[in-house]
XYZ file of C-alpha atoms in Angstrom:
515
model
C 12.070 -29.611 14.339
C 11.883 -26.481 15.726
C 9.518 -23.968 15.883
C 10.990 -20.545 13.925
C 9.140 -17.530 13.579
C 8.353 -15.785 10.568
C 9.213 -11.984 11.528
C 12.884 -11.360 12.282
C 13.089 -9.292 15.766
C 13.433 -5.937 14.460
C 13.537 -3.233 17.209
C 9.769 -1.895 18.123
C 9.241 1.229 20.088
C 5.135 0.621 20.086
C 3.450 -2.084 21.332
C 1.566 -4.449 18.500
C -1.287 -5.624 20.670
C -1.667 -1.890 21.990
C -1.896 0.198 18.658
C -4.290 -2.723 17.460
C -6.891 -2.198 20.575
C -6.127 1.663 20.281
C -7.706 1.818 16.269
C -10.464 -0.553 17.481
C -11.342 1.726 20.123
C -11.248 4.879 17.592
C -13.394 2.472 15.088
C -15.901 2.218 17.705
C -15.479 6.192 19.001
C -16.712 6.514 15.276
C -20.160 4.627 15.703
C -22.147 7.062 16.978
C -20.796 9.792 14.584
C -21.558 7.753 11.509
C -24.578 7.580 9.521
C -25.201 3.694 9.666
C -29.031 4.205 9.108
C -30.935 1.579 6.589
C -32.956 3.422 4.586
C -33.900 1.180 2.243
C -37.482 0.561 1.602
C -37.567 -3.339 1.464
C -34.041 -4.249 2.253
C -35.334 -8.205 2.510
C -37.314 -8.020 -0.664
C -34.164 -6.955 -2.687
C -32.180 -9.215 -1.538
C -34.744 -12.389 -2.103
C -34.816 -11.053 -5.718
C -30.943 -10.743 -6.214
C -30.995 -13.629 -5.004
C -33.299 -15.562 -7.461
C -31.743 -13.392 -9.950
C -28.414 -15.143 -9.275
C -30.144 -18.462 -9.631
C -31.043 -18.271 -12.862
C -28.811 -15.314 -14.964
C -30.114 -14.451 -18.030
C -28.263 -13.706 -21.034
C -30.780 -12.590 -23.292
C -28.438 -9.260 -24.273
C -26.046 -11.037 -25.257
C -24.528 -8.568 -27.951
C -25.365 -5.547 -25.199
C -22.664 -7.951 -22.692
C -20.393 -8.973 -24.986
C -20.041 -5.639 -26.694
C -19.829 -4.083 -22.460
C -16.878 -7.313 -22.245
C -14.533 -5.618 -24.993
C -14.762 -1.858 -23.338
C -13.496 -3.478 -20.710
C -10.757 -5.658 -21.325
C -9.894 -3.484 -24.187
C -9.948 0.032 -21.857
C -7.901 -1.975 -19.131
C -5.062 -3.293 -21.978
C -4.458 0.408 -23.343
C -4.722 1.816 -20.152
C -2.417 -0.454 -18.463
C 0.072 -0.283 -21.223
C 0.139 3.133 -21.005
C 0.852 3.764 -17.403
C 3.315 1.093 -17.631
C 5.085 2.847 -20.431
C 5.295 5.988 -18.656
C 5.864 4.409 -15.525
C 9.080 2.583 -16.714
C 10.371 6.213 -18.534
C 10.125 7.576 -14.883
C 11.337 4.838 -12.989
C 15.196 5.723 -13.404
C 14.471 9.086 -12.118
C 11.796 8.567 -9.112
C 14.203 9.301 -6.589
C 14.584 13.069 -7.777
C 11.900 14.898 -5.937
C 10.347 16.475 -8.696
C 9.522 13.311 -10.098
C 8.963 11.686 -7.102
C 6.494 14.258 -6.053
C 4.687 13.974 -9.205
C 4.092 10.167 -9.397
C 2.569 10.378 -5.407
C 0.338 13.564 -6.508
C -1.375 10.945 -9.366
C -1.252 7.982 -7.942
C -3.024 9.678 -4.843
C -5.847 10.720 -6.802
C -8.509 7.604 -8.070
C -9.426 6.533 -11.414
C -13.107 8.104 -10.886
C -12.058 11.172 -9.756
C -9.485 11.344 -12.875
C -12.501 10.147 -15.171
C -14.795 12.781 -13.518
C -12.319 15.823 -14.710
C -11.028 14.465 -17.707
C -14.738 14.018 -18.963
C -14.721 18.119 -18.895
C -12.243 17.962 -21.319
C -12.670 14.924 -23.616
C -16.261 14.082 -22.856
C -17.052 10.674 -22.934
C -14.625 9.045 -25.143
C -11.853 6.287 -25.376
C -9.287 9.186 -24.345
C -10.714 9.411 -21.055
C -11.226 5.911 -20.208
C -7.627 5.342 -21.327
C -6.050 8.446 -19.653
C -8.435 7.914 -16.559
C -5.860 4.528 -15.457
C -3.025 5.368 -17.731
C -2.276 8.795 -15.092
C -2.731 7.250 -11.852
C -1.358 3.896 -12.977
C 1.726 5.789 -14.260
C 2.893 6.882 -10.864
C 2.169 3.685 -9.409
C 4.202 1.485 -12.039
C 7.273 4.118 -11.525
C 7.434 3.478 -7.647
C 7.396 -0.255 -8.343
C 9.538 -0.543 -11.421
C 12.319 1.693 -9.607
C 11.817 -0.400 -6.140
C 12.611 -3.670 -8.218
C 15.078 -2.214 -10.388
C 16.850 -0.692 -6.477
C 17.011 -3.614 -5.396
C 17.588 -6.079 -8.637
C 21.661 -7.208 -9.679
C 23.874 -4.328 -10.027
C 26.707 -6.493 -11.650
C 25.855 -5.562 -15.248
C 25.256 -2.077 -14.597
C 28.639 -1.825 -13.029
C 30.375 -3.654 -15.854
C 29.372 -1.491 -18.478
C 32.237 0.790 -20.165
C 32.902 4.043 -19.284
C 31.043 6.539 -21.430
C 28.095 3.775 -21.931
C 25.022 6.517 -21.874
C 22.001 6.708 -19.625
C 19.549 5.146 -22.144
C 21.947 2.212 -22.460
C 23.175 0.732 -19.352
C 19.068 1.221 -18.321
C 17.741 -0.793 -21.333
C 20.754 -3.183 -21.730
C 21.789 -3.375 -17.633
C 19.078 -2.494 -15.111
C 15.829 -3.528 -17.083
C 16.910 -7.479 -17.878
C 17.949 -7.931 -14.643
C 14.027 -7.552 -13.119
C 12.457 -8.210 -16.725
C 10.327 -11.098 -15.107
C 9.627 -9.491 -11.921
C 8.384 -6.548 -14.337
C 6.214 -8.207 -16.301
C 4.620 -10.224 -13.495
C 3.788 -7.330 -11.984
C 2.458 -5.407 -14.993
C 0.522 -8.752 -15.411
C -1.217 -8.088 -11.540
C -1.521 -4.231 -12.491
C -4.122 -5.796 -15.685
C -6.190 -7.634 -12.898
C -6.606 -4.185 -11.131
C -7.051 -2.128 -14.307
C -9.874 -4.900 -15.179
C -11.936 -3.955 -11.955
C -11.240 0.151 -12.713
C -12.240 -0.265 -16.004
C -15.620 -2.064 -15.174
C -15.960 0.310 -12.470
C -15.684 3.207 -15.224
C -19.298 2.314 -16.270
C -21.018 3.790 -13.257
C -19.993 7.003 -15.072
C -21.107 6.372 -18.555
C -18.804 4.874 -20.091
C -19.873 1.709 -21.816
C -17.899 -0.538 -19.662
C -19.629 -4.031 -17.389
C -20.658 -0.943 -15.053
C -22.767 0.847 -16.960
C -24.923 -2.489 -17.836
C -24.766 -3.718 -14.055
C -26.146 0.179 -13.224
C -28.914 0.070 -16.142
C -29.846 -3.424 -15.543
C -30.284 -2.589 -11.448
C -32.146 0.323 -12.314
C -34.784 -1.526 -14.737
C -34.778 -4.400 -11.767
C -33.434 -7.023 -14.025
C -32.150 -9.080 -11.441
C -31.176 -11.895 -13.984
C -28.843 -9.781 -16.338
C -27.461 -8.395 -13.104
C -26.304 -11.828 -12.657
C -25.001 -12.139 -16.329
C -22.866 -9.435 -15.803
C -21.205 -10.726 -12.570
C -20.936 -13.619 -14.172
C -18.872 -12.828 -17.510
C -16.897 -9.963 -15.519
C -15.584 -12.945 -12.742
C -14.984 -15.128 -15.881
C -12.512 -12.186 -17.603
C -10.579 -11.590 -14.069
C -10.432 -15.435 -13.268
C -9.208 -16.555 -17.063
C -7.031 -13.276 -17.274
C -3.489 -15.667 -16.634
C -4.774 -18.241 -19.235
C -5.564 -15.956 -22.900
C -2.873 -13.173 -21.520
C 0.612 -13.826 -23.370
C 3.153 -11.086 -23.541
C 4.020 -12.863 -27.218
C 0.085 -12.090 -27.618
C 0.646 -8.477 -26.712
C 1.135 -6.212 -29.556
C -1.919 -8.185 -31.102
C -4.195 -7.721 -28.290
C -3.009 -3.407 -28.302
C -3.712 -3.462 -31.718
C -7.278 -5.267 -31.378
C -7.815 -2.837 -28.343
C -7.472 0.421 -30.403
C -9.141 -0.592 -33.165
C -12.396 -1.282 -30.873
C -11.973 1.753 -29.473
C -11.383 3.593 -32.300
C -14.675 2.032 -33.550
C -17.314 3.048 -30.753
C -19.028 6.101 -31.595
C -18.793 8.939 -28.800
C -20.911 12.051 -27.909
C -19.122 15.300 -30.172
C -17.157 17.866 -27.577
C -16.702 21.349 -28.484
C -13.737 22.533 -29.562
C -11.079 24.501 -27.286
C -12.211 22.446 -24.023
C -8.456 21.893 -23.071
C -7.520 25.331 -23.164
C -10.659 26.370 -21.156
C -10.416 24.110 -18.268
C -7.135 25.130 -17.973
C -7.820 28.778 -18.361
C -10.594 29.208 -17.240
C -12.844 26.521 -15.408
C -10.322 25.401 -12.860
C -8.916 29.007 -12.032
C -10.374 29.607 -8.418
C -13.490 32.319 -9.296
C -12.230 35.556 -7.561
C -8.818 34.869 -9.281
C -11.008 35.176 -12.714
C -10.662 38.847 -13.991
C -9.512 40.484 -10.603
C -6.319 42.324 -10.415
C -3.750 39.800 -8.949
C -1.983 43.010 -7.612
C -4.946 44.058 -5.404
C -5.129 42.952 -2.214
C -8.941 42.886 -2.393
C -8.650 40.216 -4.901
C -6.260 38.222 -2.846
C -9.216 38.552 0.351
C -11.936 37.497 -1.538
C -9.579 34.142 -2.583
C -9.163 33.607 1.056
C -13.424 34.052 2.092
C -13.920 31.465 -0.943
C -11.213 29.291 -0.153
C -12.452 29.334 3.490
C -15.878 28.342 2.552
C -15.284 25.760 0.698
C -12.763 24.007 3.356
C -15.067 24.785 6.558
C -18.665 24.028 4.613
C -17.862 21.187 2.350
C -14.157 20.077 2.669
C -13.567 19.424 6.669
C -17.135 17.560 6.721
C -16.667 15.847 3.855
C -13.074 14.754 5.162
C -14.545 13.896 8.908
C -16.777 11.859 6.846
C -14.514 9.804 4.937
C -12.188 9.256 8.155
C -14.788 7.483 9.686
C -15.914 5.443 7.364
C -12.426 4.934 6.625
C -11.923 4.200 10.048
C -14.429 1.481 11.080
C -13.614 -0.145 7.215
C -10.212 -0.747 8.306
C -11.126 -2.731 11.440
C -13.611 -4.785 9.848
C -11.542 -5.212 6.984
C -8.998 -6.413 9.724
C -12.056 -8.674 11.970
C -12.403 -10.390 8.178
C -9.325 -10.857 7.092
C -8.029 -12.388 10.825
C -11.321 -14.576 10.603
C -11.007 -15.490 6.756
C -7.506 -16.512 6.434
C -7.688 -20.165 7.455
C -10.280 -20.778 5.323
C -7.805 -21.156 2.522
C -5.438 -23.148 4.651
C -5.910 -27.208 4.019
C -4.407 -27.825 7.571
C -7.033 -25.491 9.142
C -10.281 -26.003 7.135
C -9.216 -29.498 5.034
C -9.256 -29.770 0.922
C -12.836 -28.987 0.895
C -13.341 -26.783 2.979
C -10.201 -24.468 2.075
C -11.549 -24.652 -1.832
C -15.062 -23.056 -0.852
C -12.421 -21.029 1.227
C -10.601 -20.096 -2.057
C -13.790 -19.444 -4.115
C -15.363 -16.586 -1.572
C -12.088 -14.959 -0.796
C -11.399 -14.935 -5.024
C -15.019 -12.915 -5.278
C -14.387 -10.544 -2.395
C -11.209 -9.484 -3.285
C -12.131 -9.584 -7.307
C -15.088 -7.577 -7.045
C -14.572 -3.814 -6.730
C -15.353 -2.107 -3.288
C -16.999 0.684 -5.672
C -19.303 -2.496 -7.006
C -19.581 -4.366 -4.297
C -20.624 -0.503 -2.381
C -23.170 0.334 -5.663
C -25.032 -2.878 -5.022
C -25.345 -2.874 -1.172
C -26.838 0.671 -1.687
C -29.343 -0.888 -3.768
C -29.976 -3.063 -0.467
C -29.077 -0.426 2.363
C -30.050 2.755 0.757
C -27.169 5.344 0.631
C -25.652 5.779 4.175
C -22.434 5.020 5.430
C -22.939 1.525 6.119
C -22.909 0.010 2.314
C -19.413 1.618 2.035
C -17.857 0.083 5.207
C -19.342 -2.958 4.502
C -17.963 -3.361 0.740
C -14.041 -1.506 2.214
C -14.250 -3.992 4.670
C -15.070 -7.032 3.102
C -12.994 -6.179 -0.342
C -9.834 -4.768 1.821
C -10.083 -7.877 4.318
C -10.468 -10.610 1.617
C -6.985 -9.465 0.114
C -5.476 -9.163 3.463
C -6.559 -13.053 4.019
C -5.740 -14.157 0.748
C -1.936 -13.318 1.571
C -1.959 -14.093 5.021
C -3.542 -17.550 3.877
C -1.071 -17.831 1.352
C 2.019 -17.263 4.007
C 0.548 -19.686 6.129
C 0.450 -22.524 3.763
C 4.295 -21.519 3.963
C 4.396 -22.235 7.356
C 3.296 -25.077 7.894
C 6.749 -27.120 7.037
C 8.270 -25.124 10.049
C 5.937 -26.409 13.068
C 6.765 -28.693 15.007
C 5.984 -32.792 14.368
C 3.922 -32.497 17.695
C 2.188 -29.239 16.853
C -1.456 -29.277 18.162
C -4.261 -29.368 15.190
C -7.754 -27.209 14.211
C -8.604 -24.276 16.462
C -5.658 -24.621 18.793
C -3.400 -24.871 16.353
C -5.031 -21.713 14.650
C -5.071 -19.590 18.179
C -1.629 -20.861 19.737
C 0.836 -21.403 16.461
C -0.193 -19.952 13.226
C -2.120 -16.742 14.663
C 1.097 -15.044 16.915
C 3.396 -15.835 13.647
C 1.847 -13.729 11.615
C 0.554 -11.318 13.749
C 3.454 -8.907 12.434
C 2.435 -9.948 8.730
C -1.219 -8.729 9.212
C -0.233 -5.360 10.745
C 1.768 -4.612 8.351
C -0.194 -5.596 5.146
C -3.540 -4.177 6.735
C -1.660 -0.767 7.667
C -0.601 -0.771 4.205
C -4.423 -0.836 3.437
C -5.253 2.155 5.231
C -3.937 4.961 2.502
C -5.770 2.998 -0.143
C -8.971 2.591 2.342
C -8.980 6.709 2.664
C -8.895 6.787 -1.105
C -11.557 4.473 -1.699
C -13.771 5.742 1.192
C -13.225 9.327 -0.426
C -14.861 7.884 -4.197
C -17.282 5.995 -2.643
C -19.230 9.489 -2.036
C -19.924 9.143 -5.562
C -23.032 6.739 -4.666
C -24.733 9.270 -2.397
C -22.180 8.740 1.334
C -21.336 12.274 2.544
C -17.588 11.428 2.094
C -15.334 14.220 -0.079
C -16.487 12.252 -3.367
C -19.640 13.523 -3.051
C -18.907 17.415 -2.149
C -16.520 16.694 -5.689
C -19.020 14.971 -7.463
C -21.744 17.924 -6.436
C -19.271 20.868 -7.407
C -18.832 19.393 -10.885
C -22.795 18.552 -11.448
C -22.495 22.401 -10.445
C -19.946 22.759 -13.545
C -17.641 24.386 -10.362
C -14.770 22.767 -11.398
C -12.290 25.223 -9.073
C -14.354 24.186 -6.285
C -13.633 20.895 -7.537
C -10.038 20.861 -7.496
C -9.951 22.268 -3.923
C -12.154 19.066 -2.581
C -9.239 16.666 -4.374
C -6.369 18.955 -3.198
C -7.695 17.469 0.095
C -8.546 14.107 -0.838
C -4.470 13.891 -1.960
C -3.496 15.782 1.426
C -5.532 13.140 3.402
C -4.055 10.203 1.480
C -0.217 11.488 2.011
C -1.263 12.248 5.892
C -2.409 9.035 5.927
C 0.345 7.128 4.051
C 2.968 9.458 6.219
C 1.246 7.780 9.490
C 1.005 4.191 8.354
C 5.152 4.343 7.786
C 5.943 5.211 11.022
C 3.740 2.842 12.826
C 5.080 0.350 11.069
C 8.500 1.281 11.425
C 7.388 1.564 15.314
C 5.943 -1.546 15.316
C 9.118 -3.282 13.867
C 6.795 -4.603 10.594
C 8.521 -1.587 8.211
C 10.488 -4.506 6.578
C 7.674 -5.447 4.467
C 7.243 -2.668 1.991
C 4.368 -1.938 0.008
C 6.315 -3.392 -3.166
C 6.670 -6.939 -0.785
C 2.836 -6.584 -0.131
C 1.947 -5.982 -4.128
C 4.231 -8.490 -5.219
C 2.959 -11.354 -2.978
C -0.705 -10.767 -4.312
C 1.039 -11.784 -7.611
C 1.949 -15.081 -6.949
């Protein structure tokens, strides 16, 4: 038997190897720009009691978790079903620009940062939590759902009768086609709306974040652990209690809890003055938008909030952006035969399993909050948790599509590390450029929102203009967190389709971290 690569031998106009050692050298350019300081005050003494703290988890508030449990799973159903909802209503008409344009403005911006301004108008209540995943989950599921149904059967569409209306040959000839492709995918998006919703907790709502924040604060290391605990059991026992027959009973339960929870009152007419009002740019408040005087004061404020909190805040998130994506890369080229029985053995690839299942399980925004705890709030927590989370779900698939290989090696194919170096590692090569390239956009994001634990990133210039109730200032700082993302996303395409790797889309990427 033959040996047959993976990767077909689409034309490249940039050399793999090359662009790799070119963002390694930028990744280390960055070192001695970033802050990578420990300022902790007993970094050692933390960890020795998070670590007895994981050795014996207590459970003592057990009404306080199981109530924190529902919020969650009940936040992530609605809010999932939502976006899907929407998502699918868009999907037959994401390829006209408007629409298009729409679903990337949303999707660009994270759940947080969409909690963070909705809060101005809903407060803390279910309709934020819901609308904080439904919006950005919403453009996401309408790129998808129109991808699959692009490139699903076109026979029943086409033998439809004439006249058959929009509304029809979608529900009765494009949708069935992909159903189960659809539904496994919405399925995945319920994983990820899991970790958002616990991650809506930092924020106040009364998710598994807000306990894990008030328990680290009070330095009870043991319910720190009960809270890890029953939020890995929810994400790891999500494919055995979800059943789409289930569904409508689980919305229904959902609502109702939500409907139950008491929230803090919010004054009437808040919509109409955040849109009025609060996010109207000041010197546009009032002033005569005939006058050029008006228009030059827009410009000096517009100015200062780019060149003193925008362009540092973005230079900020770049790097640690930056250096993120090559460890995430260092861990995931490392990590993937861990998982791989030929590489590692049974044994060894099920411990593999069970670390890369918490790295890429655990939110980066989590897994960030408690290495500040450790670290103190620099840059380093955040590349460490983007790193680690980004590179244990690049190794998971590129674990995954090794297993795959293994039937196409030859009989006399060598075994452990030189099978590793010389036959699995050039195969894939192509693989893990393109799934860690199609990282980077969602790296920027998450490097922006990490700013929200102290890191001078554009989260934190956002997160200081709204403590400032500057909400205009605000919406400036996430204009260029979106700009950044697109740049970003705009870049990764055509390396990859320089690098010959464009073949496997995001949608390819998404949809093997289903199976």
């Amino acid at each position: 038997m033959t040996s047959t690569p993976l990767d077909a031998a689409p034309p490249r106009r940039l050399s793999r190897v090359g662009v790799a050692l070119l963002f390694v050298a930028l990744a280390l350019a960055a070192i001695p720009f970033a802050d990578l300081s420990i300022s902790g005050h007993d970094p050692w003494r933390v960890v020795s009691l998070m670590a007895a703290g994981l050795l014996s988890p207590d459970f003592s508030a057990l009404e306080s978790l199981a109530h924190a449990g529902a919020a969650t799973v009940s936040f992530a159903l609605v809010g999932v079903a939502c976006g899907a909802g929407a998502g699918l209503a868009l999907a037959p008409f994401y390829r006209l620009r408007l629409v298009r344009g729409l679903c990337v403005a949303v999707r660009a911006i994270h759940e947080l940062f969409w909690a963070l301004v909705l809060m101005q108008v809903f407060g803390i209540s279910a309709t934020t939590g819901i609308l904080a995943l439904a919006l950005p989950y919403a453009g996401i599921f309408a790129k998808v759902f129109s991808e699959y149904m692009e490139e699903g059967d076109r026979r029943p569409a086409e033998a439809m009768p004439p006249g058959a209306s929009v509304l029809s040959v979608f529900f009765y000839a494009r949708v069935p086609p992909v159903a189960r492709e659809l539904g496994v995918y919405t399925l995945y998006r319920l994983e990820c709306g899991m970790r958002s919703s616990a991650v809506l907790g930092f924020i106040g709502l009364p998710t598994l974040g807000f306990q894990l924040d008030t328990f680290f604060r009070q330095g009870h290391y043991g319910a720190v652990a009960a809270v890890l605990i029953l939020y890995y059991f929810l994400i790891a026992t999500i494919r055995l209690w979800m059943r789409w027959r289930l569904s409508p009973l689980y919305l229904g339960a959902a609502l109702w809890y939500l409907a139950g929870l008491s929230w803090p009152p919010m004054g009437s007419g808040a919509l109409w003055r955040f849109l009025g009002h609060d996010i109207v740019p000041a010197p546009l408040r009032g002033g005569a938008l005939g006058d050029a005087a008006t228009w030059e004061r827009f410009g000096s404020w517009l100015l200062d909030i780019v060149v003193g909190q925008g362009l540092p805040g973005l230079f900020a998130t770049m790097l640690v952006a930056q250096m993120a994506l090559v460890l995430a890369g260092l861990v995931a080229i490392l990590a993937f035969p861990l998982i791989v029985p030929q590489l590692t053995g049974r044994i060894g690839s099920a411990f593999g399993h069970l670390g890369l299942v918490v790295g890429r399980s655990t939110p980066e925004y989590m897994l960030a909050y408690i290495l500040v705890q450790v670290f103190g709030p620099s840059m380093l927590p955040a590349v460490v948790a983007l790193g680690l989370h980004n590179g244990a779900i690049v190794a998971h698939l590129l674990g995954r599509q090794t297993e795959g290989l293994h039937g196409r090696l030859r009989v006399d194919a060598p075994r452990g590390l030189n099978l590793y170096a010389f036959e699995v590692l050039p195969r894939i090569y192509g693989s893990f450029l393109a799934l860690l390239f199609y990282r980077w956009e969602i790296i920027v994001r998450e490097s922006a929102i990490l700013g929200l634990l102290g890191v001078a990133t554009l989260g934190f210039y956002v997160d200081l203009a709204i403590g400032e109730i500057r909400l205009d200032r605000a919406m400036v700082l996430l204009a260029l967190t979106v700009a950044a993302t697109l740049c970003v996303d705009g870049v990764s395409r055509r390396l990859r389709a320089g690098l010959g790797i464009a073949s496997l889309s995001s949608r390819a990427a998404t949809a093997r971290e289903t199976t």
